[in-house]
Coordinates of C-alpha atoms in Angstrom, one line a residue:
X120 CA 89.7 104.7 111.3
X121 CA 88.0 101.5 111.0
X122 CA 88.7 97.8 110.6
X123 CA 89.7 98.3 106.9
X124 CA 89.8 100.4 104.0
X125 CA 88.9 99.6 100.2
X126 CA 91.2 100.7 97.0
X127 CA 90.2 100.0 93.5
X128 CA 93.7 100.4 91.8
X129 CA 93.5 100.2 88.2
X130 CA 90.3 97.5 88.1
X131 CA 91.8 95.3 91.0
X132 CA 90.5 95.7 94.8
X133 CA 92.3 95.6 97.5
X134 CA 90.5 95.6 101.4
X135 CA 93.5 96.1 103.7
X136 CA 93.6 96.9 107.4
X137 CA 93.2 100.5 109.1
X138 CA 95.9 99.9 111.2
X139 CA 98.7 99.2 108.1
X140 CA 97.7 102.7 106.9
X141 CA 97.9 104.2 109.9
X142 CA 101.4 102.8 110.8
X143 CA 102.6 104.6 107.5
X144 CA 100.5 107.9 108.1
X145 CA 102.8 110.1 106.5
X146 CA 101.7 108.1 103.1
X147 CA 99.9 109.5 100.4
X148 CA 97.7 106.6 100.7
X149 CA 96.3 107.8 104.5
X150 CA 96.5 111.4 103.1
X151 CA 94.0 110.1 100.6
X152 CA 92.0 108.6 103.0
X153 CA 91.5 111.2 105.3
X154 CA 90.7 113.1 102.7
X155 CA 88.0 110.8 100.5
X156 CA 87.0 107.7 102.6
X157 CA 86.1 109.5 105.6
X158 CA 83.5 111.1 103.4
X159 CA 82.3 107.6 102.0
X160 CA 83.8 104.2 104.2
X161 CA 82.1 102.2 102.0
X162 CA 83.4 103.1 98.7
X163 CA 86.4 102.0 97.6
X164 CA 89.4 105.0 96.9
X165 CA 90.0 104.8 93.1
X166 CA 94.0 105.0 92.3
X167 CA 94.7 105.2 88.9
X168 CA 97.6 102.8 88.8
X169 CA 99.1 99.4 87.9
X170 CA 96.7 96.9 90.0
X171 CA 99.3 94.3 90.0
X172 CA 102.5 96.9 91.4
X173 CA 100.1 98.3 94.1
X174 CA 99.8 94.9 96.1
X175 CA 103.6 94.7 96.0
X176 CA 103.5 98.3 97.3
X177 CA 101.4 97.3 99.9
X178 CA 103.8 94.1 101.5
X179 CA 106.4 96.5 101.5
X180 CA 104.0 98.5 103.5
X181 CA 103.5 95.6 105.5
X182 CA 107.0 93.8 106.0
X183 CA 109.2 97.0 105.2
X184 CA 111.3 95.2 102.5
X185 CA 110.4 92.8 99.0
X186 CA 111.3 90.5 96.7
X187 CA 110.4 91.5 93.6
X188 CA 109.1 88.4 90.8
X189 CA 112.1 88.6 87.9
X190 CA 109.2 90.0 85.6
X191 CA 109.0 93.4 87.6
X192 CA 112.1 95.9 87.6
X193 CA 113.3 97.6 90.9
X194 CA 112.4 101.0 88.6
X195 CA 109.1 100.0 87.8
X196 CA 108.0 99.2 91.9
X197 CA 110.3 102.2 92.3
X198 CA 107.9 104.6 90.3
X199 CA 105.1 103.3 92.2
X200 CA 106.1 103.2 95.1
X201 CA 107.1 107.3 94.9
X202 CA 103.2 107.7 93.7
X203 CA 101.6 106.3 97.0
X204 CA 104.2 107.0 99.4
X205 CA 106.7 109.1 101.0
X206 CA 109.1 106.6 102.3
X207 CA 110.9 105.2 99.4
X208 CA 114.0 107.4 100.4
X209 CA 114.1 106.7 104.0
X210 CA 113.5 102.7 103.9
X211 CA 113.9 101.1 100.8
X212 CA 115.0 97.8 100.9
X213 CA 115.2 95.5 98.4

């Protein structure tokens, strides 16, 4: 994998590092890029999804546990974090 991947997530883009997708590689998010962005580096992987939940998604990812801003509900980050991974039962913590 190299230095980073691109996502376009519901109009917004995101460039984040190979290495925080593959320390979650049982994600849907590295399924998807073994699948598409090995075909295509360049291009960003187009999620249709909320632009603005995804980068909370992704410093959970990161730090393994959020704060979530008083506007967002634990059920709506809940729902997508469910879409793009598979760890939401094993390590949430909020």
């Amino acid at each position: 994998m190299t230095d980073t991947v691109k996502f376009n997530v519901g109009g917004k883009h995101f460039e984040v590092s190979g290495a925080l997708i593959s320390a979650n590689s049982e994600t849907m998010l590295a399924k998807m890029i073994s699948e598409t962005w090995e075909q295509e580096p360049e291009k960003p992987i187009f999620i249709d999804r909320d632009g603005d939940m995804f980068a909370h998604v992704l410093n959970y990812l990161r730090y393994g546990s959020i704060e979530l801003p008083i506007s967002t509900t634990q059920a709506m980050f809940q729902r997508e974090l469910d879409y793009g991974t598979t760890l939401f039962q094993q390590r949430m913590v909020l």
